[in-house]
Short mmCIF file of C-alpha atoms and ligand atoms in Angstrom, two decimals:
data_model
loop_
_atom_site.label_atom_id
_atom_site.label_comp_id
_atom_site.label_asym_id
_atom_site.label_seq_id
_atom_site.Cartn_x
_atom_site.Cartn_y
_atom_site.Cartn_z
CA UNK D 1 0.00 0.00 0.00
CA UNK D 2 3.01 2.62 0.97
CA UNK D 3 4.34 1.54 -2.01
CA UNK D 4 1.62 2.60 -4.31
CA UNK D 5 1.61 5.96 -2.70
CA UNK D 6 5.39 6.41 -2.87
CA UNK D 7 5.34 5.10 -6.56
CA UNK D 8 2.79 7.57 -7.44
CA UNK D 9 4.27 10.54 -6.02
CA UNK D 10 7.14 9.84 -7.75
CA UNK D 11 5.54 9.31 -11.19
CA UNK D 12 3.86 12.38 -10.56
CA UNK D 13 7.08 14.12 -9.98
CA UNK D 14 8.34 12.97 -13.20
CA UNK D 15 5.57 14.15 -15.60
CA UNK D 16 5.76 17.36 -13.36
CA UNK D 17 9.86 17.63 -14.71
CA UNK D 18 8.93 16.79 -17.90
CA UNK D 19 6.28 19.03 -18.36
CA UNK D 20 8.86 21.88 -17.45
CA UNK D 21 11.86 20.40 -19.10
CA UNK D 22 9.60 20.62 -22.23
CA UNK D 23 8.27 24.13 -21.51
CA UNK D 24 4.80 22.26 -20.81
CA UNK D 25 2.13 24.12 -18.85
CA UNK D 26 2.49 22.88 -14.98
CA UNK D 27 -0.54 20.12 -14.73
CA UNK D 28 -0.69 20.08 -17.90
CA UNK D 29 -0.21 16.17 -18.42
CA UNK D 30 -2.79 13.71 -17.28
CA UNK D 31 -1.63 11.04 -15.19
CA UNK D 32 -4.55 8.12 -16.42
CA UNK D 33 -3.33 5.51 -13.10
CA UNK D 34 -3.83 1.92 -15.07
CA UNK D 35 -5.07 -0.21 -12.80
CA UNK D 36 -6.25 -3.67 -15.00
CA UNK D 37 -5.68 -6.40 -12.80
CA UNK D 38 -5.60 -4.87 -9.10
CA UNK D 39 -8.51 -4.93 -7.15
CA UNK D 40 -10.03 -2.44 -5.30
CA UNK D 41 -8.08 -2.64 -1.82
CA UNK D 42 -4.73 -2.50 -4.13
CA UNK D 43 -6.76 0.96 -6.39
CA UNK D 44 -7.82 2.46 -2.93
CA UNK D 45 -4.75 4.00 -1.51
CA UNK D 46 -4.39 5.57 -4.87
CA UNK D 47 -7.78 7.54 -4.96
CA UNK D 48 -6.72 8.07 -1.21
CA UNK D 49 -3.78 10.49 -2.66
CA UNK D 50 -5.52 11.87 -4.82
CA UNK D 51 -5.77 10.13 -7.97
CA UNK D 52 -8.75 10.62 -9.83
CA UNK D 53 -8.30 9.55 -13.29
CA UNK D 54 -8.18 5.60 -13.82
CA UNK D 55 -7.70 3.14 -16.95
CA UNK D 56 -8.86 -0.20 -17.90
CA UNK D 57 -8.61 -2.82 -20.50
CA UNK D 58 -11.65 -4.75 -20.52
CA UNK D 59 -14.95 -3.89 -19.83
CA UNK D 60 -16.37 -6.75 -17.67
CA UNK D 61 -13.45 -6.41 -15.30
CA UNK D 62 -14.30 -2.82 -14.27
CA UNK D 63 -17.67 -3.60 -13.78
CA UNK D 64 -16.83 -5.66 -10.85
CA UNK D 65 -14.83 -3.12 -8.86
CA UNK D 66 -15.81 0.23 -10.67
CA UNK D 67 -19.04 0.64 -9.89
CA UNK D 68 -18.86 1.13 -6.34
CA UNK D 69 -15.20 3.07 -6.22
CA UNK D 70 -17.73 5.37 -8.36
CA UNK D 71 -20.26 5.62 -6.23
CA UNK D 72 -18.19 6.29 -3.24
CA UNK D 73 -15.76 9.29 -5.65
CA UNK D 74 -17.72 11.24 -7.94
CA UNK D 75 -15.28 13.03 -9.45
CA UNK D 76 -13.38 9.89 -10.27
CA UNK D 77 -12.87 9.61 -14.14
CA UNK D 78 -12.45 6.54 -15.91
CA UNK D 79 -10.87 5.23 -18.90
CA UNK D 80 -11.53 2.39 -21.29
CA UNK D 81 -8.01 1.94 -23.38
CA UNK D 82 -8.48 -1.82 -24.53
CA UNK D 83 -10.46 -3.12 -27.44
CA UNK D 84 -14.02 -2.50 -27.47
CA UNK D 85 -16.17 -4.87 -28.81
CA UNK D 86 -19.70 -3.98 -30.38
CA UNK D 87 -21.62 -5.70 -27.93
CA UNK D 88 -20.03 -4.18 -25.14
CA UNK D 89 -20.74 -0.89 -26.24
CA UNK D 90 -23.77 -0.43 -24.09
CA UNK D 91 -22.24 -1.09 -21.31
CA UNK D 92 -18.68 0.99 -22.26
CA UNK D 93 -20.96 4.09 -22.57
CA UNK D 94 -22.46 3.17 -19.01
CA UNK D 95 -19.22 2.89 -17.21
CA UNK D 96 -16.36 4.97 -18.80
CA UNK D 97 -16.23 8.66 -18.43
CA UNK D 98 -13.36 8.45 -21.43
CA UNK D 99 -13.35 5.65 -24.40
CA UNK D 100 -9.66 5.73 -25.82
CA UNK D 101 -10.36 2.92 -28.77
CA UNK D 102 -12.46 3.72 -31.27
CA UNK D 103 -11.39 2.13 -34.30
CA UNK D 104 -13.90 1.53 -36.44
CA UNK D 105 -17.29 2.41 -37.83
CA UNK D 106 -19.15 -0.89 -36.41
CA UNK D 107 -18.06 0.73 -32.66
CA UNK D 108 -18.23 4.36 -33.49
CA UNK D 109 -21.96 3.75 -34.87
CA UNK D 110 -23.15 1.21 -31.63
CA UNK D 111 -21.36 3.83 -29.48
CA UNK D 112 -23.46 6.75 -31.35
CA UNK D 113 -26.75 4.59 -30.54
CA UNK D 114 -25.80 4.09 -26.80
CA UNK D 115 -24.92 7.62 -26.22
CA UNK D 116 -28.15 8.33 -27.71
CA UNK D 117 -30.42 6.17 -26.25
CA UNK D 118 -28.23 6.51 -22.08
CA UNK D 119 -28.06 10.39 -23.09
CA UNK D 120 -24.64 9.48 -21.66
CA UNK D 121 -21.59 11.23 -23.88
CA UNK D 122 -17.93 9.32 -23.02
CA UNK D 123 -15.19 11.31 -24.40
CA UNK D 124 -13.83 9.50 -27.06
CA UNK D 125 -10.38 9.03 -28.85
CA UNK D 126 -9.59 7.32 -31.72
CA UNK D 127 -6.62 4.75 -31.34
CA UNK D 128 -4.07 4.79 -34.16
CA UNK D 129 -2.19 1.16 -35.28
CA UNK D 130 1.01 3.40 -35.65
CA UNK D 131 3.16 0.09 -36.77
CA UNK D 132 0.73 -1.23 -39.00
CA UNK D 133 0.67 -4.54 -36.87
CA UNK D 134 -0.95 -6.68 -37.98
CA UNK D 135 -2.54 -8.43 -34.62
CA UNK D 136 -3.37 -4.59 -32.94
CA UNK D 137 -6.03 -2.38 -32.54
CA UNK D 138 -6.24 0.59 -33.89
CA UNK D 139 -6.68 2.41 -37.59
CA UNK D 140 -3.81 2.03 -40.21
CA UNK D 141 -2.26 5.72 -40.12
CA UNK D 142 -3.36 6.27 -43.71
CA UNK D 143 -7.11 5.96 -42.76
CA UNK D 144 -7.19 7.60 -39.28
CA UNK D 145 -7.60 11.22 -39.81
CA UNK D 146 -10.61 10.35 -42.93
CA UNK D 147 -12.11 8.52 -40.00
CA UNK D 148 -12.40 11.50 -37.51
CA UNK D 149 -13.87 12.90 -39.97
CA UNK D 150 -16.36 10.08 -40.30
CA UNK D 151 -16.93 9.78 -36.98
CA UNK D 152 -18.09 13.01 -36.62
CA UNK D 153 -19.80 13.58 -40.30
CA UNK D 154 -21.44 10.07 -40.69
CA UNK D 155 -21.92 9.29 -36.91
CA UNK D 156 -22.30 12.45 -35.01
CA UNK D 157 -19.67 11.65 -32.69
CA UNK D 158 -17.08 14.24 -31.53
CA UNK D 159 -13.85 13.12 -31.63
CA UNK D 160 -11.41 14.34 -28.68
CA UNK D 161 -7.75 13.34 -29.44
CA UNK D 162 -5.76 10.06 -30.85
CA UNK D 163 -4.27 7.54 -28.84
CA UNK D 164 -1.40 4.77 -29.58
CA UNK D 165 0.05 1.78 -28.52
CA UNK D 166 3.88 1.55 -29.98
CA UNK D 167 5.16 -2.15 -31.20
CA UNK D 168 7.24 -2.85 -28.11
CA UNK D 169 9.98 -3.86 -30.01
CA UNK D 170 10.39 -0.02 -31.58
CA UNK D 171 11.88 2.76 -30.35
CA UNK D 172 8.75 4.80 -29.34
CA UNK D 173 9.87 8.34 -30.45
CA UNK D 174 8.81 7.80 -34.08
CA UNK D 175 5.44 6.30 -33.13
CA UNK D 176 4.51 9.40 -30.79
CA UNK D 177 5.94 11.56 -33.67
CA UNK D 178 3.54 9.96 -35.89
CA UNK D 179 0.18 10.30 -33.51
CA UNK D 180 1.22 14.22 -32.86
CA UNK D 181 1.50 14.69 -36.83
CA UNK D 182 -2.14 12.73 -37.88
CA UNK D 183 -3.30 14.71 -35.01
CA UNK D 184 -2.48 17.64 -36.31
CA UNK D 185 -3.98 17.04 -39.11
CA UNK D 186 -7.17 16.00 -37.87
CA UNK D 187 -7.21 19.04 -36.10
CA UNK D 188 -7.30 17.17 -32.65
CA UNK D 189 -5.12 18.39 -29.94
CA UNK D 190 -4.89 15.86 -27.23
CA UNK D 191 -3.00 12.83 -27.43
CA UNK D 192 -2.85 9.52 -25.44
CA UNK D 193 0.55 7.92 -25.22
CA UNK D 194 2.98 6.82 -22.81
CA UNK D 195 3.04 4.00 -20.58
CA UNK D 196 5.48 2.88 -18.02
CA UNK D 197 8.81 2.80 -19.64
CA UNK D 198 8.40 5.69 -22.13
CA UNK D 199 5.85 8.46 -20.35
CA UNK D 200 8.41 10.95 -19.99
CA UNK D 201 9.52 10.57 -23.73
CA UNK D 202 5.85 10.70 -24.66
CA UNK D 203 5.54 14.27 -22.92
CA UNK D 204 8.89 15.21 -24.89
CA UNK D 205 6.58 14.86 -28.09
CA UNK D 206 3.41 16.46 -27.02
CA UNK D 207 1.50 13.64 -24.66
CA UNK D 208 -1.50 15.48 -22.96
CA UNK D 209 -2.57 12.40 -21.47
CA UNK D 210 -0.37 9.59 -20.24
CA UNK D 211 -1.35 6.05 -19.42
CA UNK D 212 0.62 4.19 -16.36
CA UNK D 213 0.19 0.61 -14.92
CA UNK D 214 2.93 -1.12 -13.48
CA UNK D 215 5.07 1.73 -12.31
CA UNK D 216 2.48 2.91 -9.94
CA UNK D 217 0.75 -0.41 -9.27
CA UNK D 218 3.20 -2.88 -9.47
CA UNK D 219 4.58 -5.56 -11.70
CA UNK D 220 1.57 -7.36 -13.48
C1 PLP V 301 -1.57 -1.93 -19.54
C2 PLP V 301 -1.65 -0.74 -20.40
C3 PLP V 301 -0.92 0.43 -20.10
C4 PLP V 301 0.00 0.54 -18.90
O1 PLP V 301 1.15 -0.20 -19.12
P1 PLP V 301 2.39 -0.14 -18.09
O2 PLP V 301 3.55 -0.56 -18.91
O3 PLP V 301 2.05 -1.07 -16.99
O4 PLP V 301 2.50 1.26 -17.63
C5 PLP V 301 -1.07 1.53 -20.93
N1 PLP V 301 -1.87 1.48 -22.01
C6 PLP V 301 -2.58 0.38 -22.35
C7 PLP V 301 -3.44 0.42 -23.55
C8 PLP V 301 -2.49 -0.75 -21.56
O5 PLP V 301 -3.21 -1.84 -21.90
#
């Protein structure tokens, strides 16, 4: 427990350097605390130092502690940054405050109908394959900025920055380069990327949300 709240202060401490090292705006950076995998005990002494902005993978997991964390923190905000499947969107757009994986008109037009019919509006990202693999997530780079578009011409849905997941084998520079740039042209200005081992480099290239599990939670 100590050791969440020591590892957190010192990730904190880090984006905060970075953020000036870059000539970043103090707070600039979101710290999104990943926490697939603990439970709520181990996500507790978090929101007990003030963390209020949470990510998880899958769906059905954060239904069984979320809920109640929720209830108890109002202005606790969380994150959905693994793959969405369609017929989890209802309950995506019940739950998450933030949806960071939209990648694809099946999800982007269930996730219109659920925010219409809940009257509940997630945030939503779009989440960018930026080394074409072939097993990930995500929009090749060559179709993600037509799709913002789509989202928001054919689906009504307002599109709120770009997220990535790098190939872990690649130096990550390049990768965030390449989100900041389709960005850019998409005429988005908030990016998700960043975990663990690369936040600070992430921030170096224009992060405005990073996304960090075991560094503050422990080894998975
Ligand atoms: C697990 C996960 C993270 C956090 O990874 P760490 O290396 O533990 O910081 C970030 N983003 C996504 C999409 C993840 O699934």
């Amino acid at each position: 427990m100590d050791n969440v709240i020591t590892r957190l202060a010192a990730v904190r401490a880090e984006i905060a350097s970075a953020e000036e090292e870059n000539d970043r705006p103090a707070g600039s950076v979101t710290l999104v605390a990943v926490s697939k995998t603990f439970d709520a005990a181990a996500i507790r002494p978090a929101i007990d130092a003030g963390q209020r902005v949470f990510g998880e993978n899958r769906v059905q997991e954060a239904q069984a502690k979320w809920p109640a964390l929720k209830s108890e923190f109002a202005d606790i905000e969380l994150r959905l940054i693994g793959p969405l499947q369609s017929n989890k969107a209802r309950d995506a757009v019940a739950l998450f405050d933030v949806i960071e994986t939209v990648d694809r008109d099946k999800i982007a037009a269930e996730l219109a109908k659920e925010i219409a019919r809940q009257e509940r509006r997630p945030r939503l990202y779009v989440q960018v394959n930026t080394g074409s693999e072939p097993q990930k997530a995500g929009l090749d780079p060559r179709e993600a900025v037509a799709f913002v578009h789509r989202c928001r011409d054919t689906h009504g849905l307002a599109i709120e920055g770009l997220m990535c997941i790098p190939p872990v084998e690649d130096n990550p520079g390049p990768h965030f380069a390449l989100l900041d740039k389709l960005a850019g042209e998409a005429g988005l200005d908030r990016l998700s990327m960043g975990m663990s081992a690369d936040f600070r480099l992430a921030i170096a290239f224009g992060a405005t949300s990073v996304r960090v599990g075991s560094a503050i939670f422990g080894t998975r």
